Every structure is written in structure tokens, then in C-alpha cells.
Amino acid sequence: MQVLRQIGGVLCSVALATVSASSARAWTPGDDFDDRHCRTERDQGGDTVDVCRAIYGRGKVYLGVYWEDGSSVVGPCSTSDPEPIEYKGMSQRDAQSWVDSYCR
């Protein structure tokens, strides 16, 4: 009986850890970009960058820009869209500049 309780406790801990890990990660449009949505380019500094564009939801165009160092910009192409642009490794101004240049 003691062994069954220990096994049950371990299984419960594993299940809780799995649920916690998956719920901590928020969905972003960039999670669904396929290879066919993307092309590899060089930015002005000569760094390799993957630029992705795709349509999601009700015809919303999303942009995703990903650098090898982990920097990224993901968000809607429409300036009137209330959904914010998500960015990492750069300023908000630089992120907005990428969206402006690739979405227009």
C-alpha cells in the first residue's frame, strides 16, 4: 500500500509539472509560421534574419522576424490592430520599424 501511495504521488507531481510548463508559455502567431511563410535575408548589419508573413484568424496578416541571436519581432501588420507587437532583444522603436518596413 505504501508503494502505491508513493507511485501516485510521483505521478501527480509529474502531471502538475507538465501542466505548469505548458500553461506558462503563451501562444503567439510566430508559433505557427511554416517554412513556406518565411524567407532568409540579411539585415543592414549583415546578420542572417528569417522574415515570415502569414494570414491568421479573420484575414489578419502577421509578421515574424527572427535573428540567430534570439532577437525577434512578432505581431500584426495593421497599425490599427489593438494587438501589440511582441519584441525581444531590441527597442520598441526598432521593432516598430521592422514591422513598418516589411508589412508595407
Coordinates of C-alpha atoms in Angstrom, one line a residue:
M1 CA 0.0 0.0 0.0
Q2 CA 2.9 2.4 0.9
V3 CA 4.4 1.8 -2.6
L4 CA 1.1 2.6 -4.3
R5 CA 0.9 5.9 -2.5
Q6 CA 4.5 6.8 -3.4
I7 CA 3.8 6.0 -7.1
G8 CA 0.6 8.0 -7.0
G9 CA 2.5 11.0 -5.5
V10 CA 5.2 10.8 -8.2
L11 CA 2.6 10.6 -11.0
C12 CA 0.7 13.6 -9.6
S13 CA 3.9 15.6 -9.4
V14 CA 4.8 14.8 -13.0
A15 CA 1.3 15.8 -14.2
L16 CA 1.4 19.1 -12.3
A17 CA 4.8 19.9 -13.7
T18 CA 3.7 19.2 -17.2
V19 CA 0.6 21.4 -16.9
S20 CA 2.5 24.2 -15.3
A21 CA 5.2 24.2 -18.0
S22 CA 2.7 24.2 -20.9
S23 CA 0.4 26.9 -19.5
A24 CA 3.3 29.2 -18.7
R25 CA 4.0 29.6 -22.5
A26 CA 1.6 31.9 -24.2
W27 CA 0.6 31.4 -27.8
T28 CA 1.9 33.8 -30.4
P29 CA 1.3 33.9 -34.1
G30 CA 5.0 33.1 -34.6
D31 CA 4.5 29.6 -33.2
D32 CA 2.5 28.7 -36.3
F33 CA 4.7 30.1 -39.1
D34 CA 5.6 27.4 -41.6
D35 CA 8.7 27.2 -43.7
R36 CA 6.6 28.3 -46.7
H37 CA 5.8 31.6 -44.9
C38 CA 9.4 32.5 -44.4
R39 CA 12.5 33.6 -46.3
T40 CA 16.0 34.1 -45.1
E41 CA 17.6 37.5 -45.7
R42 CA 20.4 39.7 -44.4
D43 CA 19.7 42.8 -42.3
Q44 CA 21.5 46.1 -42.7
G45 CA 24.2 44.9 -40.3
G46 CA 24.8 41.8 -42.4
D47 CA 23.2 39.4 -39.9
T48 CA 21.1 36.5 -41.0
V49 CA 17.4 37.0 -40.4
D50 CA 14.3 34.9 -41.1
V51 CA 11.3 37.0 -42.2
C52 CA 7.9 35.4 -42.0
R53 CA 4.5 36.6 -43.1
A54 CA 1.2 34.7 -42.9
I55 CA -2.5 35.3 -42.6
Y56 CA -4.3 34.1 -39.4
G57 CA -7.7 34.4 -37.9
R58 CA -10.0 36.5 -40.0
G59 CA -7.6 37.6 -42.6
K60 CA -5.1 39.3 -40.3
V61 CA -1.6 39.5 -41.7
Y62 CA 1.2 38.8 -39.1
L63 CA 4.9 39.4 -39.4
G64 CA 7.6 37.4 -37.6
V65 CA 11.3 38.4 -37.8
Y66 CA 13.8 36.1 -36.2
W67 CA 17.6 36.6 -35.7
E68 CA 20.1 33.9 -34.8
D69 CA 21.0 35.7 -31.5
G70 CA 17.4 35.1 -30.3
S71 CA 16.1 38.6 -31.1
S72 CA 12.6 38.7 -32.6
V73 CA 9.6 40.8 -33.6
V74 CA 6.2 39.2 -34.0
G75 CA 2.9 41.0 -34.5
P76 CA 0.1 42.1 -36.7
C77 CA 0.9 44.2 -39.8
S78 CA -2.1 46.5 -39.3
T79 CA -1.2 49.7 -37.4
S80 CA -4.9 49.9 -36.3
D81 CA -4.8 46.4 -34.7
P82 CA -5.1 46.6 -30.9
E83 CA -2.9 43.5 -30.5
P84 CA 0.6 44.7 -29.5
I85 CA 3.8 43.9 -31.3
E86 CA 6.0 41.5 -29.3
Y87 CA 9.7 42.0 -29.5
K88 CA 12.9 40.7 -27.8
G89 CA 16.5 41.9 -28.0
M90 CA 15.7 45.4 -29.4
S91 CA 13.9 48.6 -28.6
Q92 CA 10.2 49.1 -29.3
R93 CA 11.1 51.8 -31.8
D94 CA 13.3 49.3 -33.8
A95 CA 10.7 46.6 -33.6
Q96 CA 8.1 49.0 -35.0
S97 CA 10.5 50.0 -37.8
W98 CA 10.8 46.3 -38.8
V99 CA 7.1 45.9 -38.9
D100 CA 6.6 49.1 -40.9
S101 CA 9.2 48.2 -43.5
Y102 CA 8.2 44.6 -44.1
C103 CA 4.4 45.0 -43.8
R104 CA 4.0 47.9 -46.3

